[in-house]
mmCIF file with all atom_site columns, C-alpha atoms in Angstrom:
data_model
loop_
_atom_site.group_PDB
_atom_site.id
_atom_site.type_symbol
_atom_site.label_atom_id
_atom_site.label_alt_id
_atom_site.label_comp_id
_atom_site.label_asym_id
_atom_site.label_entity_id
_atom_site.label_seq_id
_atom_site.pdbx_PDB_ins_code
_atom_site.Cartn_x
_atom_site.Cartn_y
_atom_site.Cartn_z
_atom_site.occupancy
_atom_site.B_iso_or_equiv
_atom_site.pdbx_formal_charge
_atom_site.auth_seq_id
_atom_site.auth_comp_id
_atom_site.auth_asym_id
_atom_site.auth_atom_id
_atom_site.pdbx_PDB_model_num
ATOM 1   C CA . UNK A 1 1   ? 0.026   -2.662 -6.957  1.00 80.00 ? 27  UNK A CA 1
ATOM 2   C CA . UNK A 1 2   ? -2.326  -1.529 -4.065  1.00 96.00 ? 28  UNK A CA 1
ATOM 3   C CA . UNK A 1 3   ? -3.233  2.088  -3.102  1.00 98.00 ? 29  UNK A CA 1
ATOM 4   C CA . UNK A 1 4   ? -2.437  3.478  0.310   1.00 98.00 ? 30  UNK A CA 1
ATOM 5   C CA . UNK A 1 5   ? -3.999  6.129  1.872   1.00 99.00 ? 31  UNK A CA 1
ATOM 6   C CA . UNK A 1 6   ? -2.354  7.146  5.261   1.00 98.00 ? 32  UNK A CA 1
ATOM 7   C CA . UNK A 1 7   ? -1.485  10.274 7.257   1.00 98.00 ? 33  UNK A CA 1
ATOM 8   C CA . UNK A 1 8   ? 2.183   11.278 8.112   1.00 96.00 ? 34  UNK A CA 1
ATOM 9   C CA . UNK A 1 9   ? 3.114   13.363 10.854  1.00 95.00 ? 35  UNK A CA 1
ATOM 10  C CA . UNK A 1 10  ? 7.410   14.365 10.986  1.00 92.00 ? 36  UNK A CA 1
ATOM 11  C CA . UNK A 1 11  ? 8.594   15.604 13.759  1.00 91.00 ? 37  UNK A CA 1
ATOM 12  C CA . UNK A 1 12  ? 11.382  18.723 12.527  1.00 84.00 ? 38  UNK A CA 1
ATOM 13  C CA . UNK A 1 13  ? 13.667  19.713 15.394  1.00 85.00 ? 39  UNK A CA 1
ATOM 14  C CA . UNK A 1 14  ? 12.822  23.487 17.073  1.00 82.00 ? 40  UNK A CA 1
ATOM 15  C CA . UNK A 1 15  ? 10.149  23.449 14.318  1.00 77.00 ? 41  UNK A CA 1
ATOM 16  C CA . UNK A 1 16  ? 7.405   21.018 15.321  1.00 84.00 ? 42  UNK A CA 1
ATOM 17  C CA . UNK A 1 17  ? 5.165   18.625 13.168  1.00 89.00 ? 43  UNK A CA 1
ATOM 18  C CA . UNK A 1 18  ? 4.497   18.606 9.665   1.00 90.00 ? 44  UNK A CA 1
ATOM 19  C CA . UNK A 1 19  ? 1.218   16.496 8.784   1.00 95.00 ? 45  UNK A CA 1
ATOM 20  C CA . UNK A 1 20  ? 0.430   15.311 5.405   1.00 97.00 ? 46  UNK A CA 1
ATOM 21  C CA . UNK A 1 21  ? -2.771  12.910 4.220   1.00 98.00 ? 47  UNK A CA 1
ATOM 22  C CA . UNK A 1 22  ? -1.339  10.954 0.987   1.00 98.00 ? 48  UNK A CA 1
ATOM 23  C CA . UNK A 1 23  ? -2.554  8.139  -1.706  1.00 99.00 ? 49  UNK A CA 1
ATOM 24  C CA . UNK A 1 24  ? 0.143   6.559  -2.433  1.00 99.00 ? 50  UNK A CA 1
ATOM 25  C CA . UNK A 1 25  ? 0.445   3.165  -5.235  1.00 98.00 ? 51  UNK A CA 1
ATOM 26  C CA . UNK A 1 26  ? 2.707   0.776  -3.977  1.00 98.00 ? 52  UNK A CA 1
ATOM 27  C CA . UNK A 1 27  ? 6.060   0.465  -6.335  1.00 98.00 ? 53  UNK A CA 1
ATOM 28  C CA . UNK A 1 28  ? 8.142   -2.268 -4.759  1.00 97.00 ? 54  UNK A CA 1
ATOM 29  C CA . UNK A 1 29  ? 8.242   -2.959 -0.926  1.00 95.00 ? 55  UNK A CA 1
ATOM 30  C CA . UNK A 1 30  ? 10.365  0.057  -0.115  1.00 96.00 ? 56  UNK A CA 1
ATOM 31  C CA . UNK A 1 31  ? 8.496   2.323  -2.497  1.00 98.00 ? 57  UNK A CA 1
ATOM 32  C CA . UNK A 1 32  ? 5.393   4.369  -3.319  1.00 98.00 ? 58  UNK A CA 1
ATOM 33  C CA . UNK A 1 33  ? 4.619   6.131  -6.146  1.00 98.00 ? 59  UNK A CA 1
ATOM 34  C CA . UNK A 1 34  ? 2.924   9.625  -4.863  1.00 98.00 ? 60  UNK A CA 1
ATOM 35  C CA . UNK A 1 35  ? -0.310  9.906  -6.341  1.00 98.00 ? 61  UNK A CA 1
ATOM 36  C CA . UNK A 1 36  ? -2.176  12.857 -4.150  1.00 99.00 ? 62  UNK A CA 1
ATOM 37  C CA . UNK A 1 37  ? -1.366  14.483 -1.124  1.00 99.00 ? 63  UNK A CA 1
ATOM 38  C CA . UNK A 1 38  ? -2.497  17.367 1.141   1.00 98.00 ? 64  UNK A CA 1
ATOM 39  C CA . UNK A 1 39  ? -0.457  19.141 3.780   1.00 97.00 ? 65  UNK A CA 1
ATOM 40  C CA . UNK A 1 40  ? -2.029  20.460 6.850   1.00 96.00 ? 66  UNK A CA 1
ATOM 41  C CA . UNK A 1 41  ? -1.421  23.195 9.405   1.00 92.00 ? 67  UNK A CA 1
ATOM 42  C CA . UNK A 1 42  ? -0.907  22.821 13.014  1.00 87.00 ? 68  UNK A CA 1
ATOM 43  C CA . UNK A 1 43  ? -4.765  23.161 13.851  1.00 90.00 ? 69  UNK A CA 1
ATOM 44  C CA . UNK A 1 44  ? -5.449  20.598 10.838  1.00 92.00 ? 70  UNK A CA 1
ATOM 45  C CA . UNK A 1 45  ? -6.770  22.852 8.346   1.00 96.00 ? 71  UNK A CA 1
ATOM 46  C CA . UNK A 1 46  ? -5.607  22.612 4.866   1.00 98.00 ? 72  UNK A CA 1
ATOM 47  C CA . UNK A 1 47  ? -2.924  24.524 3.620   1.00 96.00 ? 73  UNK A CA 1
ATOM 48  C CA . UNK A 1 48  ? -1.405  22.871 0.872   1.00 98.00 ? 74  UNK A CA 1
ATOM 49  C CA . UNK A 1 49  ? -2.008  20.126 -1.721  1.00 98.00 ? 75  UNK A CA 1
ATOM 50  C CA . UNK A 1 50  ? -0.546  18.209 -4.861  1.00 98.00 ? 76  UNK A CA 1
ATOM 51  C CA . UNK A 1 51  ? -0.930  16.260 -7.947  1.00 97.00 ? 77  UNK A CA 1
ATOM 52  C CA . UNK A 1 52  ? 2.145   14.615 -9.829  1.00 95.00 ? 78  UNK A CA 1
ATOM 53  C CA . UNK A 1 53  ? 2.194   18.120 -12.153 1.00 95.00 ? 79  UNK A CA 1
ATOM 54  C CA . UNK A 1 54  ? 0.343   20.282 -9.690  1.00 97.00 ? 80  UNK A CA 1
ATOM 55  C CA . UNK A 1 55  ? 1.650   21.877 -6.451  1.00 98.00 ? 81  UNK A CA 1
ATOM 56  C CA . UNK A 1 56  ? -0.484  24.455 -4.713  1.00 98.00 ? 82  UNK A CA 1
ATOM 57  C CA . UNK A 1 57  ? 0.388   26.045 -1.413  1.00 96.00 ? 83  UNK A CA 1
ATOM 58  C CA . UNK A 1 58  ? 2.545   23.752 0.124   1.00 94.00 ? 84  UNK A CA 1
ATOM 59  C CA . UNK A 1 59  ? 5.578   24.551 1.843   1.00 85.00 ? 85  UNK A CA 1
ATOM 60  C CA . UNK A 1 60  ? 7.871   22.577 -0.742  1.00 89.00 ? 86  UNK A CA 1
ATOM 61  C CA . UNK A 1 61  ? 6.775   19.963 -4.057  1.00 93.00 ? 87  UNK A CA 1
ATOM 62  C CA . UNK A 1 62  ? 6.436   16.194 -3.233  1.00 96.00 ? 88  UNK A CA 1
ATOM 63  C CA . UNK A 1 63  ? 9.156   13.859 -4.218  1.00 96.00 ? 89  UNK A CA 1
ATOM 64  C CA . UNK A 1 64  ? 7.358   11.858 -7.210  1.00 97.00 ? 90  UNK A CA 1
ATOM 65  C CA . UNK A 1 65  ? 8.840   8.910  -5.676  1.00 98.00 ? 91  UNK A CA 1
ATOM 66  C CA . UNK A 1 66  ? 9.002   8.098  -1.577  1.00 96.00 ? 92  UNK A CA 1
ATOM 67  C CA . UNK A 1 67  ? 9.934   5.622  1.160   1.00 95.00 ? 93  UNK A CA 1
ATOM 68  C CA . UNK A 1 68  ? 7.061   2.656  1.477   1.00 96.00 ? 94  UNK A CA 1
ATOM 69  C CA . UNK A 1 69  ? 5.224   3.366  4.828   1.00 95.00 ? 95  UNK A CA 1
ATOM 70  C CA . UNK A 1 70  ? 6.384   0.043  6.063   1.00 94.00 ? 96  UNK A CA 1
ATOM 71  C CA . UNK A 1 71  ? 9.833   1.704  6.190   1.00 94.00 ? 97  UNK A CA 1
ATOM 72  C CA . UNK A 1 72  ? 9.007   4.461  8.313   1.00 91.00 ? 98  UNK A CA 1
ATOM 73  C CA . UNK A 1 73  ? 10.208  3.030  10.772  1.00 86.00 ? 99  UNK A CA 1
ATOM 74  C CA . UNK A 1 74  ? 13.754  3.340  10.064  1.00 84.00 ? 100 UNK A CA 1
ATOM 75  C CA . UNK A 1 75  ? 13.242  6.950  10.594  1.00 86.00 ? 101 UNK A CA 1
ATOM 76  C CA . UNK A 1 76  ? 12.835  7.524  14.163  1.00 88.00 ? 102 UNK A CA 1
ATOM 77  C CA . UNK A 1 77  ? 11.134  11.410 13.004  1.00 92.00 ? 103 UNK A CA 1
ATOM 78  C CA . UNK A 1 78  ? 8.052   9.958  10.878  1.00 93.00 ? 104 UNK A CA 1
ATOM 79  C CA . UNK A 1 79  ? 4.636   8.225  12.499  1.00 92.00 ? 105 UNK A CA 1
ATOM 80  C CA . UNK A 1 80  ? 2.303   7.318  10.253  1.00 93.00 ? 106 UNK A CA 1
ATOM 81  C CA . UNK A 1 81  ? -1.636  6.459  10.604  1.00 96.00 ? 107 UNK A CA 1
ATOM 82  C CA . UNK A 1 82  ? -3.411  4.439  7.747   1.00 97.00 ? 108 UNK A CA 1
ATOM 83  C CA . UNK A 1 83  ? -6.918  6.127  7.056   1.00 98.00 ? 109 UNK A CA 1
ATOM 84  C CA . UNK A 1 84  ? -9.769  5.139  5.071   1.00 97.00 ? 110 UNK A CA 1
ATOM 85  C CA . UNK A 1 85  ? -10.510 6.278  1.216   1.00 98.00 ? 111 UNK A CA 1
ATOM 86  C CA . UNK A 1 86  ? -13.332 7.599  2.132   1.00 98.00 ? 112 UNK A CA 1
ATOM 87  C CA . UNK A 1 87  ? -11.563 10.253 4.807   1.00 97.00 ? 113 UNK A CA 1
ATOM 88  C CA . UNK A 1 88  ? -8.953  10.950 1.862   1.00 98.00 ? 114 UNK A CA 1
ATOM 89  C CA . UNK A 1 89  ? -11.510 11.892 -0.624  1.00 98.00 ? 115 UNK A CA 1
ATOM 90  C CA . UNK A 1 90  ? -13.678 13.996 1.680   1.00 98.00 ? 116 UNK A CA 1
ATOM 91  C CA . UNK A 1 91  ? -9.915  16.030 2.811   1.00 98.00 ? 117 UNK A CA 1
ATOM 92  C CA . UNK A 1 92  ? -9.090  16.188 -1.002  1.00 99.00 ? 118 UNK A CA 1
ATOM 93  C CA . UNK A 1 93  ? -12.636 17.670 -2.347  1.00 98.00 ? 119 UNK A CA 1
ATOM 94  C CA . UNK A 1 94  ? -11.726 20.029 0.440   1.00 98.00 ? 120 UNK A CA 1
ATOM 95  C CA . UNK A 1 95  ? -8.258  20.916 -1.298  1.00 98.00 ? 121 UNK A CA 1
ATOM 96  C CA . UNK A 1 96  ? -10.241 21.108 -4.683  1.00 98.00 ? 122 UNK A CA 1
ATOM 97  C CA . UNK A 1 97  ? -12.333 23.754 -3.503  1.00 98.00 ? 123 UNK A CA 1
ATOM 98  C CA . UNK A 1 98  ? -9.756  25.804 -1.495  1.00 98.00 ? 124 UNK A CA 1
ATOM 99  C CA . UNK A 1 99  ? -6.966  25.166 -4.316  1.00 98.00 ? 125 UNK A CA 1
ATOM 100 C CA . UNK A 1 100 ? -9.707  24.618 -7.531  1.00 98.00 ? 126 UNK A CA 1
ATOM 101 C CA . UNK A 1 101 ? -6.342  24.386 -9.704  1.00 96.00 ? 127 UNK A CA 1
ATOM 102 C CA . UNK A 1 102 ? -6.134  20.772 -8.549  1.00 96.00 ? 128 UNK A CA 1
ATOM 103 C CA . UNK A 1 103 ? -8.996  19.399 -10.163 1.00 91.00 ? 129 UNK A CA 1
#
């Protein structure tokens, strides 16, 4: 099973775009298991992050379980970017100090 790390920007009607950075572990190849993730606001700063049994400031909890990014697109609302570990961790040592609940 491989880790993914990838950012994933919805587009919500008359709302606008909801980002989130996630590691995900591959499950099957129309599922990830979600590992970590971290929601940002509209200028890109942090405002919300999980673990599977913590959830700190985001607008709702994660679904432990989610669509495989190769599926995206059979949802015409979701883009997704992969991104490197190394841009995950430094975002999610971020999160840790902002939300130090996390660690």
């Amino acid at each position: 099973m491989s880790t993914l790390y990838i950012r994933v920007d919805l587009t919500v009607p008359q709302i606008g775009v909801s980002t989130h950075i996630a590691e995900l572990v591959e499950q099957s190849p129309q599922l990830c298991a979600m590992q970590r993730i971290i929601e940002l606001d509209p200028s890109g700063a942090i405002q919300g992050a999980a673990t599977p049994k913590v959830t700190v400031g985001m607008a709702s909890a994660p679904e432990p379980i989610v669509p495989h990014p190769d599926t995206y697109a059979d949802f015409p609302d979701i883009t997704s970017t992969p991104i490197d570990v190394e841009l995950f961790d430094a975002l999610w040592a971020e999160a840790i100090a902002k939300f130090p609940e996390l660690a």
